[in-house]
Amino acid sequence: MKRILTIIKYMFLKNLRDTGNTLLQMIVLPIALILILGMSLSPIFEYRELDPTSVGYLNEDEGSMSVYFDQFLEMPEISELLKVHQIDSLDQGLESLKKGELSALIHLEADFSAEVLSGGNSAIHITGHPERELRKAIVENLVEGFVSGANATRAMLVMGETEPVYAYTTGILVDHPVSSSGLMPGSMDYYAVTMLVMIIMYGALYSSFGMSESYLTNVGQRIKTTPISRKEQYTGLTLSSVLIVYLQVLVILAFTHFVFGVNWGDNIVMIMLIAFVLVVLANGLGVMVAMVTGNEMKSSNLINAFVVFSTFIAGGYWPINLPGLLNYIRYLSPNYLAQTAIFNTIYDGPADQVILMLAGMLTMIIACFMIAMIAERRAVK
Amino acid sequence: MIVEINNLVKRYGDNLAVDNVNLAIKEGEIFGLLGPNGAGKTTIINLLTGLTRFGSGEVKIFSHKINGHNGKIKKHIGIVPQDIAIYEDLTAAENVTMFGKLYGLSGNELRERVGQALAFTGLDERAKEFPKKFSGGMKRRLNIACAIVHQPRLIIMDEPTVGIDPQSRKHILNSVLELHEQGSTVIYTSHYMEEVEQLCSQIAIMDQGRIIAKGTREELKELVSSEEKIDITLTGANYTLVEKITKIPEVKECSLGEDKLTILTAKNSAIIGRVIDIITATGADVLSMEVEKPTLESVFLTLTGKTLRD
Ligand SMILES: Nc1ncnc2c1ncn2[C@@H]1O[C@H](COP(=O)(O)OP(=O)(O)OP(=O)(O)O)[C@@H](O)[C@H]1O
Ligand SMILES: [Mg+2]
């Protein structure tokens, strides 16, 4: 135990000293990024309080299922976000769209009910105004919420429920910087979250470097010749990199809140917890990569590449919407899981969404450390 | 015996890095392990300290069989690794303190020992500085300080003088002798034969994973050469001189360069008096003279047919 503390203490000191490179960068860089991105991209996020999006609605369904969609559109949560205009024909709708009176069209085709019940790709068509990407994204997300409900219902039908009830989900709304409460983060609020998450992910570099230097090679080998056990050495190293990255998190949280006035919501403890879990995850990732590659250069290249990718698909640099199935690869991005959990916490999204994301992160943590342990056994020659 | 190595074998793939090595090291000795690059010196040390997984064989330290991690034994061993292993972002004192703590020291004892280790390696005045700013020699000395802070019974030094200035080198060699006087056993690896020759009472010579010779330095030198070489620098020499010297029965060969006379004789033949007489008789003047005795270098050369540093 004493030896673990010794390792933590000196690794910590060492990391603090290494100001020129990492630590300063890890605090100054994200703050600068939040500021720059937040300011320059603010037009995309210009609405703080979202005014309803005007949509044209054409329902040609011959069955009964579309009734549920009508009900869905009338739900208070939805009508706050969508101003629905009934239209008589697609042409009329497209005309209004061109004129800019509408931001999007929702079209249910004649076979809508049949499709839903048969399990086909039920046809809710959304056409967006080409210059109003965000508006279109909002509509798509809301409709997606309905479709997940429809899928659930279909499942119930398959399982023999006679009276299907639609389970509308709204949690998914927070996939985009839109919350079910109708509040939307400003660009600074958005980038404060995504950049914090990104910088935590870069924390993987700390642990991979720490493992290379202080466990696998050089000083690490030397430490192994002292009475400390490998377990103690490993634990000490892991804890010290978690500690140092977490301290950066706290500084960034405080700075963005007090200086930039970023909204971190009412439940700061939850935000800190999510951040902590992500710090541990990033750390596990770094340890894993270090153990698997056994090479500092390779590790840092891999981690850098992964963080860029993971940040990108999570919409960390700018909000993105991937087509179809590709959307699911976002769940492989720790950034995405953490961001979703954080946005849902700040903007009062559903709690189960937060828990789901945390559970995903914990699974990844366990996987990383297990792979690291297996790789380590192999690495000792 | 403080260290006993029996039938130690270690392979890396097809490469037999340590090939059936047997060594016994007595307490209180400075034991030299001499060998060229890749001989297997570091591998043996890593096997002693449990850094490398055993192939086969047996190692006993302090009469305990080494089998995986053993904190109690490690506490009494200090290792100076071949590659400098210190933190550049911790001061000299912090580096030594950290290792002191890992070896189980604390409180006043720790503070005192850190001071002693730094003073011992001549770094006490730079204790608060970062090794980043140190010369290669100073880093090497700090590398040693970290290994001796806990005053271990057994100190293992793996080429501690590679690539450093003569002054630091001298300092390090003196500290090895001093540690020895204080009662520590030292295992010292090197490919500088002068060093090993100067320091070590027992020497093992390694090549390609095998111990090719071991014994005291005298014993080893006995193994080689049956001849000695005498170099004499002189003025006014002529060929009658060469003729006369060649007639001395023990002389095997004599040659004259511009101002240098080289004589090869049988070992311990004590002919110098006679040679000088002949030189003065021919009217030449001796400026300087050098007798070259066999070295470990020549031992190695004889045993393997190659030089230590290639
Ligand atoms: N981790 C390793 N993996 C594979 N081969 C290795 C490894 N470590 C050492 N070897 C091989 O084992 C042999 C002995 O190497 P070792 O480092 O023990 O030599 P050495 O006598 O210490 O040489 P030097 O004077 O260069 O330090 C070499 O052929 C080397 O290539
Ligand atoms: Mg070596």
XYZ file of C-alpha atoms and ligand atoms in Angstrom:
723
model
C 0.000 0.000 0.000
C 2.761 2.376 0.959
C 4.525 1.510 -2.249
C 1.410 2.230 -4.293
C 1.297 5.667 -2.712
C 4.961 6.170 -3.522
C 4.309 5.409 -7.174
C 1.267 7.672 -7.274
C 3.126 10.502 -5.607
C 6.139 10.502 -7.886
C 4.198 9.878 -11.090
C 1.976 12.754 -10.159
C 4.895 15.051 -9.455
C 6.507 14.003 -12.687
C 3.375 14.668 -14.698
C 2.850 18.049 -13.107
C 6.419 19.015 -13.915
C 6.100 17.997 -17.484
C 4.229 21.230 -18.055
C 5.730 22.300 -21.350
C 4.190 19.388 -23.144
C 1.225 17.674 -21.783
C -0.437 19.128 -18.756
C -0.617 22.686 -19.908
C -1.680 21.524 -23.304
C -4.340 19.367 -21.799
C -5.891 22.327 -20.020
C -5.130 25.274 -22.242
C -5.861 23.488 -25.487
C -9.396 22.388 -24.673
C -10.283 25.746 -23.213
C -8.981 27.475 -26.313
C -10.860 25.014 -28.520
C -14.084 25.534 -26.634
C -13.669 29.252 -27.045
C -12.737 29.174 -30.722
C -15.258 26.575 -31.841
C -17.893 28.034 -29.597
C -17.508 31.471 -31.108
C -16.904 30.655 -34.732
C -19.555 27.993 -35.090
C -22.188 29.769 -33.075
C -24.430 30.441 -36.137
C -25.280 26.732 -36.302
C -26.481 26.947 -32.746
C -28.055 30.345 -32.839
C -31.278 29.409 -31.075
C -31.062 28.956 -27.371
C -34.771 28.574 -26.910
C -36.009 26.576 -29.816
C -38.963 28.046 -31.689
C -41.162 25.409 -33.259
C -40.187 24.080 -36.644
C -42.785 24.463 -39.353
C -43.554 21.178 -41.041
C -46.014 20.201 -43.687
C -47.889 16.957 -42.944
C -49.479 14.781 -45.599
C -51.210 11.612 -44.418
C -52.374 9.288 -47.221
C -52.492 6.171 -45.082
C -55.350 3.791 -45.793
C -55.022 1.859 -42.562
C -55.426 2.733 -38.918
C -51.859 2.887 -37.728
C -51.369 6.476 -38.782
C -53.805 7.493 -36.113
C -51.057 6.858 -33.666
C -48.789 9.129 -35.617
C -51.421 11.852 -35.544
C -51.644 11.412 -31.783
C -47.909 11.512 -31.579
C -47.766 14.845 -33.369
C -50.337 16.227 -31.000
C -48.404 15.288 -27.888
C -47.465 18.454 -26.014
C -43.749 17.595 -26.110
C -43.907 17.361 -29.867
C -46.181 20.262 -30.597
C -43.799 22.465 -28.670
C -41.165 21.602 -31.198
C -43.161 21.152 -34.386
C -45.734 23.459 -35.858
C -47.723 21.072 -38.031
C -49.492 22.312 -41.169
C -51.835 19.827 -42.837
C -51.295 19.820 -46.593
C -53.390 18.313 -49.339
C -50.801 17.150 -51.799
C -47.146 16.569 -52.062
C -46.829 19.201 -54.769
C -48.407 21.820 -52.578
C -46.030 20.908 -49.786
C -42.971 21.052 -51.990
C -44.079 24.453 -53.251
C -44.297 25.811 -49.692
C -40.975 24.221 -48.886
C -39.377 26.019 -51.814
C -40.847 29.301 -50.717
C -39.418 28.726 -47.274
C -42.766 28.678 -45.514
C -41.984 25.198 -44.317
C -38.736 23.689 -43.113
C -39.658 20.086 -43.780
C -42.341 17.775 -45.076
C -43.621 14.603 -43.436
C -45.350 12.211 -45.759
C -47.115 8.975 -44.834
C -47.815 6.837 -47.885
C -50.962 4.866 -48.515
C -49.444 1.578 -47.398
C -48.098 2.999 -44.155
C -50.190 0.823 -41.826
C -49.674 -2.267 -43.881
C -45.946 -1.712 -43.818
C -45.845 -1.180 -40.084
C -47.828 -4.300 -39.368
C -45.945 -6.489 -41.810
C -42.628 -5.383 -40.431
C -41.458 -3.723 -43.618
C -39.627 -0.470 -43.751
C -42.541 1.689 -42.901
C -42.560 4.651 -45.093
C -42.441 7.919 -43.301
C -40.787 10.209 -45.764
C -39.134 13.365 -44.636
C -38.070 16.027 -47.057
C -36.064 18.888 -45.705
C -35.377 22.391 -46.847
C -31.886 22.211 -48.297
C -30.595 25.166 -46.308
C -32.099 24.180 -42.999
C -30.102 21.136 -42.025
C -30.657 21.559 -38.333
C -34.418 21.864 -38.738
C -34.470 18.746 -40.812
C -32.373 16.974 -38.202
C -34.858 17.931 -35.504
C -37.772 16.562 -37.491
C -35.903 13.384 -38.282
C -35.085 12.826 -34.681
C -38.603 13.322 -33.496
C -39.894 10.934 -36.118
C -37.205 8.474 -35.187
C -38.606 8.613 -31.679
C -41.932 7.526 -33.080
C -40.392 4.790 -35.170
C -38.643 3.267 -32.176
C -42.026 3.270 -30.515
C -43.476 1.585 -33.559
C -40.757 -1.022 -33.485
C -41.513 -1.714 -29.870
C -45.136 -2.058 -30.721
C -44.369 -4.435 -33.521
C -42.373 -6.482 -31.123
C -45.346 -6.584 -28.795
C -47.557 -7.692 -31.633
C -45.174 -10.471 -32.455
C -45.165 -11.510 -28.827
C -48.911 -11.808 -28.912
C -50.140 -8.591 -27.351
C -53.564 -7.968 -28.738
C -53.871 -4.293 -27.932
C -50.667 -2.625 -29.030
C -49.862 0.602 -27.362
C -47.317 2.961 -28.720
C -44.361 3.580 -26.475
C -43.001 6.848 -27.658
C -39.441 7.483 -26.760
C -38.121 10.939 -26.544
C -34.744 10.214 -25.010
C -33.210 9.781 -28.371
C -33.799 13.449 -29.051
C -30.711 14.226 -27.120
C -28.680 12.475 -29.774
C -28.603 15.870 -31.262
C -28.082 19.044 -29.428
C -31.760 19.177 -28.869
C -33.352 18.129 -25.673
C -36.821 16.971 -24.981
C -37.386 20.009 -22.847
C -37.058 22.086 -25.974
C -33.930 23.732 -24.689
C -31.005 23.654 -26.927
C -27.421 24.194 -26.005
C -25.653 27.203 -27.428
C -22.495 26.494 -29.344
C -20.316 27.165 -26.330
C -22.370 24.783 -24.234
C -22.093 22.184 -26.941
C -18.367 22.414 -27.427
C -17.674 22.630 -23.736
C -19.114 19.144 -23.489
C -17.589 17.627 -26.604
C -14.164 19.129 -26.045
C -14.128 18.076 -22.417
C -14.983 14.578 -23.547
C -12.348 14.686 -26.255
C -9.643 15.861 -23.903
C -10.483 13.112 -21.447
C -10.055 10.655 -24.290
C -6.644 12.111 -25.036
C -5.891 11.241 -21.419
C -5.333 7.736 -22.796
C -1.971 9.068 -23.950
C -0.975 9.606 -20.330
C -1.665 6.091 -19.252
C -0.184 4.522 -22.348
C 2.953 6.566 -21.933
C 3.028 5.890 -18.213
C 2.702 2.164 -18.806
C 5.412 2.160 -21.450
C 7.839 4.165 -19.392
C 7.098 3.023 -15.893
C 6.054 -0.556 -16.385
C 7.155 -2.078 -19.648
C 10.533 -0.488 -20.315
C 13.386 1.420 -18.805
C 12.465 2.832 -15.405
C 9.543 0.452 -15.271
C 11.844 -2.536 -15.531
C 14.012 -1.034 -12.863
C 11.068 -0.516 -10.550
C 10.269 -4.186 -11.018
C 13.642 -5.072 -9.518
C 12.632 -3.402 -6.241
C 10.458 -5.143 -3.644
C 7.259 -3.652 -5.107
C 4.926 -6.237 -6.600
C 3.691 -5.915 -10.154
C 0.151 -5.526 -8.943
C 1.123 -2.577 -6.754
C 3.127 -1.010 -9.535
C 0.274 -1.427 -12.011
C -2.301 -0.057 -9.608
C -0.165 2.909 -8.649
C 0.428 3.847 -12.257
C -3.199 3.518 -13.227
C -4.414 5.549 -10.298
C -1.905 8.299 -10.889
C -2.915 8.812 -14.495
C -6.590 8.749 -13.564
C -5.893 11.338 -10.909
C -4.024 13.688 -13.183
C -6.572 13.569 -15.984
C -9.414 14.010 -13.533
C -7.801 17.085 -12.100
C -7.728 18.541 -15.580
C -11.399 17.761 -15.901
C -12.177 19.678 -12.745
C -10.148 22.668 -13.876
C -11.882 22.709 -17.260
C -15.316 22.352 -15.672
C -14.674 25.216 -13.297
C -13.072 27.423 -15.905
C -15.752 26.981 -18.555
C -18.480 27.511 -16.010
C -17.133 30.568 -14.270
C -15.357 32.251 -17.152
C -17.401 31.283 -20.207
C -20.663 30.816 -18.351
C -21.167 27.380 -19.852
C -24.305 25.632 -18.669
C -23.398 22.380 -16.927
C -26.930 21.914 -15.625
C -28.121 21.446 -12.080
C -26.711 18.033 -11.414
C -22.987 18.735 -11.371
C -22.274 15.651 -9.285
C -23.660 13.476 -12.054
C -21.551 15.323 -14.645
C -18.489 14.724 -12.490
C -19.351 11.072 -12.153
C -19.808 10.601 -15.899
C -16.527 12.417 -16.489
C -14.840 10.167 -13.952
C -16.101 7.018 -15.591
C -14.845 8.297 -18.935
C -11.467 9.143 -17.395
C -11.169 5.562 -16.198
C -12.243 4.321 -19.610
C -9.668 6.465 -21.417
C -7.079 5.248 -18.968
C -8.008 1.639 -19.584
C -7.814 2.228 -23.305
C -4.324 3.680 -22.961
C -3.145 0.808 -20.786
C -4.592 -1.703 -23.204
C -2.980 -0.147 -26.261
C 0.369 0.115 -24.472
C 0.274 -3.533 -23.438
C -0.873 -4.797 -26.797
C 1.572 -2.841 -28.942
C 4.383 -2.751 -26.392
C 5.648 0.244 -28.279
C 5.330 3.870 -27.337
C 5.259 5.297 -30.860
C 2.666 2.836 -32.085
C 0.546 3.394 -28.998
C 0.420 7.113 -29.329
C -0.303 6.966 -33.055
C -3.117 4.518 -32.492
C -4.609 6.510 -29.662
C -4.410 9.768 -31.569
C -6.121 8.222 -34.554
C -8.797 6.587 -32.442
C -9.622 9.755 -30.536
C -10.011 11.737 -33.747
C -12.285 9.066 -35.182
C -14.242 8.628 -32.003
C -14.709 12.371 -31.586
C -15.770 12.726 -35.190
C -18.456 10.057 -35.222
C -19.744 11.348 -31.921
C -20.245 14.747 -33.516
C -17.601 16.225 -31.293
C -16.180 18.566 -33.900
C -19.552 19.457 -35.373
C -22.928 17.786 -35.052
C -23.267 15.061 -37.640
C -25.944 12.687 -38.649
C -24.729 9.476 -40.203
C -26.986 7.690 -42.663
C -28.801 4.523 -41.679
C -26.951 1.704 -40.026
C -23.759 3.722 -39.848
C -25.434 5.608 -37.065
C -24.992 2.604 -34.824
C -21.215 2.709 -34.962
C -21.530 5.739 -32.770
C -22.137 3.386 -29.906
C -18.546 2.248 -30.295
C -17.395 5.759 -29.578
C -16.728 6.386 -25.895
C -17.096 10.071 -26.738
C -20.616 9.461 -27.939
C -21.631 7.526 -24.852
C -20.218 10.155 -22.540
C -21.624 13.077 -24.507
C -25.059 11.561 -24.618
C -24.973 10.907 -20.896
C -23.794 14.437 -20.186
C -26.289 16.165 -22.498
C -29.110 14.152 -21.036
C -28.006 15.142 -17.567
C -27.698 18.818 -18.339
C -30.919 19.055 -20.337
C -32.997 16.767 -18.166
C -33.242 13.903 -20.589
C -34.499 10.552 -19.396
C -32.449 9.023 -16.614
C -32.422 5.560 -18.150
C -30.596 6.973 -21.129
C -27.839 8.200 -18.802
C -27.667 4.845 -17.049
C -27.547 3.005 -20.345
C -24.601 5.087 -21.517
C -22.785 4.608 -18.214
C -23.339 0.884 -18.446
C -21.864 0.912 -21.945
C -18.824 2.744 -20.671
C -18.351 0.336 -17.781
C -18.472 -2.572 -20.185
C -15.772 -0.959 -22.272
C -13.661 -0.378 -19.155
C -13.827 -4.019 -18.186
C -13.004 -5.113 -21.724
C -9.984 -2.800 -21.910
C -8.458 -3.936 -18.647
C -9.065 -7.582 -19.437
C -7.396 -7.334 -22.811
C -4.555 -5.411 -21.169
C -4.031 -8.196 -18.657
C -3.961 -10.887 -21.286
C -1.579 -8.873 -23.439
C 0.702 -8.261 -20.478
C 1.161 -11.949 -19.801
C 2.179 -12.386 -23.380
C 4.572 -9.429 -23.241
C 6.849 -10.824 -20.515
C 9.493 -12.836 -22.283
C 27.927 -18.329 -1.859
C 25.841 -15.216 -2.286
C 24.786 -16.100 -5.817
C 24.682 -19.538 -7.370
C 23.723 -20.133 -10.956
C 23.308 -23.710 -12.096
C 22.778 -24.899 -15.661
C 21.004 -21.711 -16.621
C 19.565 -21.686 -20.129
C 17.552 -18.991 -21.834
C 16.365 -18.991 -25.405
C 14.770 -16.253 -27.445
C 13.305 -18.226 -30.280
C 16.231 -19.939 -31.934
C 18.698 -17.659 -30.260
C 20.422 -19.281 -27.310
C 21.087 -16.131 -25.283
C 22.310 -17.982 -22.200
C 23.780 -21.397 -22.820
C 24.107 -23.604 -19.767
C 25.811 -21.123 -17.482
C 27.217 -22.105 -14.089
C 28.556 -19.461 -11.737
C 29.198 -19.206 -8.043
C 29.847 -15.825 -6.500
C 31.253 -15.494 -3.001
C 30.107 -12.852 -0.566
C 32.459 -9.866 -0.497
C 33.785 -10.290 -3.995
C 33.855 -7.983 -6.953
C 32.845 -10.363 -9.658
C 33.489 -9.351 -13.244
C 31.391 -10.572 -16.123
C 33.260 -9.737 -19.280
C 31.968 -10.203 -22.783
C 31.303 -8.491 -26.102
C 27.933 -7.165 -27.312
C 25.245 -9.780 -27.248
C 27.257 -12.177 -25.099
C 24.325 -12.594 -22.713
C 25.471 -10.528 -19.736
C 22.298 -8.496 -19.399
C 20.162 -11.555 -19.939
C 21.854 -13.252 -16.994
C 21.221 -10.208 -14.836
C 17.577 -10.074 -15.905
C 17.238 -13.719 -14.987
C 18.761 -13.017 -11.577
C 16.253 -10.256 -10.920
C 13.243 -12.033 -12.312
C 12.716 -9.591 -15.178
C 13.004 -12.347 -17.712
C 11.153 -15.600 -17.581
C 13.381 -18.599 -16.933
C 14.226 -21.060 -19.614
C 15.649 -23.783 -17.437
C 18.184 -24.064 -14.655
C 18.348 -22.712 -11.173
C 19.347 -19.460 -9.525
C 19.934 -19.043 -5.824
C 20.522 -15.696 -4.184
C 21.345 -15.554 -0.467
C 20.739 -19.321 -0.586
C 17.110 -18.806 -1.622
C 15.900 -20.237 -4.845
C 14.596 -17.472 -7.073
C 11.173 -18.215 -8.394
C 9.154 -15.181 -9.436
C 8.741 -12.061 -7.345
C 10.369 -12.155 -3.933
C 10.280 -8.808 -2.149
C 12.372 -9.997 0.788
C 15.289 -10.897 -1.402
C 14.961 -7.927 -3.723
C 15.241 -5.650 -0.715
C 18.897 -6.575 -0.385
C 19.827 -6.236 -4.017
C 20.640 -3.025 -5.844
C 20.631 -2.957 -9.608
C 22.335 -0.459 -11.852
C 20.734 -1.104 -15.228
C 22.683 -0.867 -18.430
C 20.325 1.746 -19.848
C 20.027 4.774 -17.619
C 16.727 4.408 -15.815
C 15.835 7.573 -13.979
C 13.056 10.134 -14.336
C 14.164 13.312 -16.053
C 11.300 15.244 -14.540
C 12.173 14.372 -10.971
C 15.167 15.974 -9.285
C 18.208 13.876 -8.461
C 17.135 13.753 -4.822
C 13.560 12.813 -5.706
C 14.750 9.991 -7.921
C 16.881 8.556 -5.160
C 14.146 9.100 -2.570
C 11.583 7.306 -4.685
C 13.772 4.240 -4.989
C 14.636 4.462 -1.302
C 10.938 4.319 -0.500
C 10.337 1.447 -2.869
C 13.103 -0.407 -1.052
C 11.216 0.180 2.163
C 13.108 3.064 3.733
C 11.258 5.885 5.451
C 11.594 8.839 7.781
C 14.980 9.954 9.013
C 16.703 6.856 7.819
C 15.476 7.533 4.295
C 16.627 11.122 4.394
C 20.059 10.180 5.662
C 20.565 7.400 3.171
C 19.494 9.615 0.267
C 22.057 12.186 1.386
C 24.706 9.502 1.633
C 23.948 8.014 -1.764
C 24.095 11.420 -3.423
C 27.309 12.339 -1.656
C 28.778 8.977 -2.506
C 28.175 9.559 -6.199
C 29.348 13.164 -5.996
C 25.933 14.610 -6.734
C 25.142 16.218 -3.385
C 25.541 19.701 -4.761
C 23.181 19.034 -7.640
C 20.607 17.182 -5.579
C 17.846 19.651 -6.388
C 18.505 19.774 -10.111
C 16.757 17.845 -12.839
C 18.722 15.111 -14.594
C 17.648 16.692 -17.895
C 20.471 19.124 -17.347
C 23.022 16.521 -16.325
C 25.924 15.286 -18.404
C 25.975 11.634 -19.413
C 28.417 10.892 -16.632
C 26.279 12.552 -14.001
C 23.241 10.611 -15.151
C 25.252 7.405 -14.853
C 26.188 8.363 -11.320
C 22.582 9.110 -10.430
C 21.709 5.758 -11.953
C 24.081 4.245 -9.406
C 22.848 6.353 -6.502
C 19.329 4.976 -6.992
C 20.678 1.443 -6.683
C 22.710 1.874 -3.517
C 20.440 4.082 -1.425
C 19.280 1.082 0.610
C 22.836 -0.181 1.163
C 22.232 -3.550 -0.422
C 24.286 -6.640 0.282
C 24.497 -7.402 -3.406
C 25.024 -4.726 -6.056
C 24.696 -5.615 -9.708
C 26.128 -3.132 -12.172
C 25.483 -3.631 -15.852
C 28.061 -1.686 -17.838
C 27.912 1.361 -15.593
C 30.577 3.309 -17.436
C 29.371 3.187 -21.008
C 29.841 6.400 -22.917
C 31.060 8.775 -20.242
C 33.908 11.191 -19.568
C 37.130 9.937 -17.957
C 36.460 11.854 -14.761
C 33.051 10.306 -14.117
C 34.457 6.962 -15.070
C 37.221 7.243 -12.525
C 34.682 8.316 -9.932
C 32.513 5.316 -10.663
C 35.389 2.839 -10.567
C 36.500 4.259 -7.227
C 32.982 3.971 -5.863
C 32.860 0.322 -6.812
C 36.021 -0.263 -4.811
C 34.606 1.727 -1.940
C 31.336 -0.239 -1.942
C 33.420 -3.365 -1.872
C 35.379 -2.093 1.110
C 32.115 -1.356 2.893
C 31.292 -5.026 2.551
C 28.990 -5.227 -0.448
C 29.328 -7.909 -3.038
C 29.469 -6.459 -6.527
C 28.701 -8.085 -9.852
C 30.183 -5.928 -12.550
C 29.651 -6.451 -16.272
C 31.652 -4.712 -18.909
C 33.287 -5.008 -22.220
C 36.192 -2.905 -21.102
C 38.840 -5.382 -20.056
C 40.914 -2.685 -18.317
C 38.044 -2.017 -15.948
C 37.419 -5.595 -15.076
C 41.102 -6.212 -14.769
C 41.470 -3.290 -12.415
C 38.431 -4.015 -10.242
C 37.570 -7.626 -10.113
C 39.007 -10.431 -8.072
C 37.032 -13.091 -9.913
C 36.232 -12.876 -13.561
C 34.088 -14.840 -15.969
C 34.463 -14.301 -19.678
C 31.377 -14.835 -21.805
C 30.784 -15.157 -25.484
C 27.628 -16.156 -27.338
C 25.823 -17.164 -24.186
C 28.559 -19.372 -22.843
C 31.144 -18.878 -20.111
C 34.347 -19.535 -21.951
C 36.707 -19.008 -19.041
C 36.566 -18.105 -15.381
C 38.964 -17.611 -12.500
C 41.131 -14.905 -10.965
C 42.690 -12.478 -13.383
C 46.075 -14.162 -12.943
C 44.642 -17.550 -13.646
C 43.029 -16.272 -16.763
C 46.187 -14.691 -18.029
C 48.024 -17.925 -17.451
C 45.691 -19.403 -19.980
C 47.197 -17.399 -22.759
C 50.374 -16.243 -24.071
C 53.701 -17.688 -23.584
C 55.345 -14.456 -24.615
C 55.899 -10.858 -23.621
C 56.530 -7.861 -25.798
C 59.096 -5.146 -25.030
C 58.976 -1.824 -26.841
C 62.034 0.408 -26.585
C 62.227 3.906 -27.997
C 65.791 4.922 -28.659
C 68.159 7.022 -30.757
C 71.294 5.985 -32.607
C 70.319 2.375 -33.117
C 71.785 0.259 -35.881
C 71.448 -3.282 -37.145
C 74.328 -4.755 -35.219
C 72.170 -4.025 -32.211
C 69.362 -6.136 -33.621
C 71.731 -8.944 -34.399
C 73.159 -8.972 -30.938
C 69.806 -8.969 -29.218
C 68.490 -11.746 -31.396
C 71.325 -13.882 -30.106
C 69.937 -13.828 -26.550
C 68.405 -17.316 -26.239
C 65.016 -16.223 -24.813
C 64.409 -13.688 -27.584
C 62.112 -14.947 -30.265
C 62.057 -11.982 -32.512
C 63.554 -8.535 -32.704
C 62.803 -5.750 -35.145
C 63.824 -2.154 -35.554
C 61.556 0.626 -36.723
C 62.608 4.239 -37.237
C 63.376 4.840 -33.580
C 61.683 1.874 -32.000
C 62.941 -1.537 -31.137
C 60.396 -4.311 -30.622
C 61.386 -7.509 -28.868
C 59.274 -10.619 -28.348
C 60.488 -12.929 -25.598
C 59.353 -15.951 -23.680
C 57.219 -15.164 -20.674
C 59.014 -14.004 -17.489
C 62.362 -14.218 -19.123
C 63.985 -11.259 -17.304
C 66.217 -10.163 -20.130
C 65.829 -6.411 -19.744
C 69.172 -5.934 -17.988
C 70.995 -7.731 -20.758
C 69.176 -5.807 -23.461
C 70.036 -2.451 -21.897
C 73.672 -3.462 -21.622
C 73.787 -4.313 -25.305
C 72.124 -1.064 -26.291
C 74.508 1.116 -24.276
C 77.460 -0.864 -25.550
C 76.551 -0.018 -29.157
C 76.387 3.653 -28.219
C 72.612 4.132 -28.614
C 70.481 5.999 -26.060
C 67.295 4.585 -24.541
C 64.533 7.190 -24.388
C 61.739 5.014 -22.999
C 60.771 1.429 -22.536
C 57.529 -0.485 -22.177
C 56.864 -4.092 -21.303
C 53.548 -5.402 -22.469
C 52.077 -8.156 -20.284
C 49.135 -10.275 -21.427
C 45.766 -8.621 -20.893
C 42.269 -9.958 -20.696
C 41.906 -8.583 -24.170
C 44.575 -10.966 -25.331
C 42.959 -13.716 -23.293
C 39.727 -13.131 -25.090
C 41.496 -12.945 -28.393
C 43.176 -16.241 -27.763
C 39.985 -17.950 -26.659
C 37.674 -16.719 -29.365
C 39.890 -15.455 -32.111
C 38.194 -12.056 -32.049
C 38.571 -8.821 -30.163
C 36.193 -7.736 -27.422
C 35.079 -4.588 -29.127
C 34.290 -5.276 -32.722
N 13.948 -9.390 -25.258
C 14.698 -10.076 -26.135
N 14.139 -10.701 -27.165
C 14.878 -11.409 -28.054
N 16.192 -11.539 -27.984
C 16.842 -10.947 -26.964
C 16.125 -10.178 -25.999
N 17.026 -9.698 -25.103
C 18.230 -10.135 -25.514
N 18.139 -10.898 -26.615
C 19.240 -11.558 -27.308
O 19.992 -12.276 -26.374
C 21.383 -12.185 -26.625
C 22.110 -11.678 -25.407
O 21.788 -10.322 -25.205
P 22.259 -9.504 -23.936
O 21.538 -8.219 -23.942
O 22.151 -10.345 -22.739
O 23.787 -9.257 -24.269
P 24.830 -8.380 -23.455
O 25.975 -9.266 -23.163
O 24.194 -7.694 -22.334
O 25.286 -7.348 -24.574
P 25.642 -5.790 -24.451
O 27.068 -5.718 -24.096
O 25.404 -5.306 -25.841
O 24.741 -5.204 -23.448
C 21.510 -11.303 -27.847
O 21.688 -12.113 -28.969
C 20.216 -10.578 -27.919
O 19.892 -10.295 -29.255
Mg 23.939 -5.816 -21.801
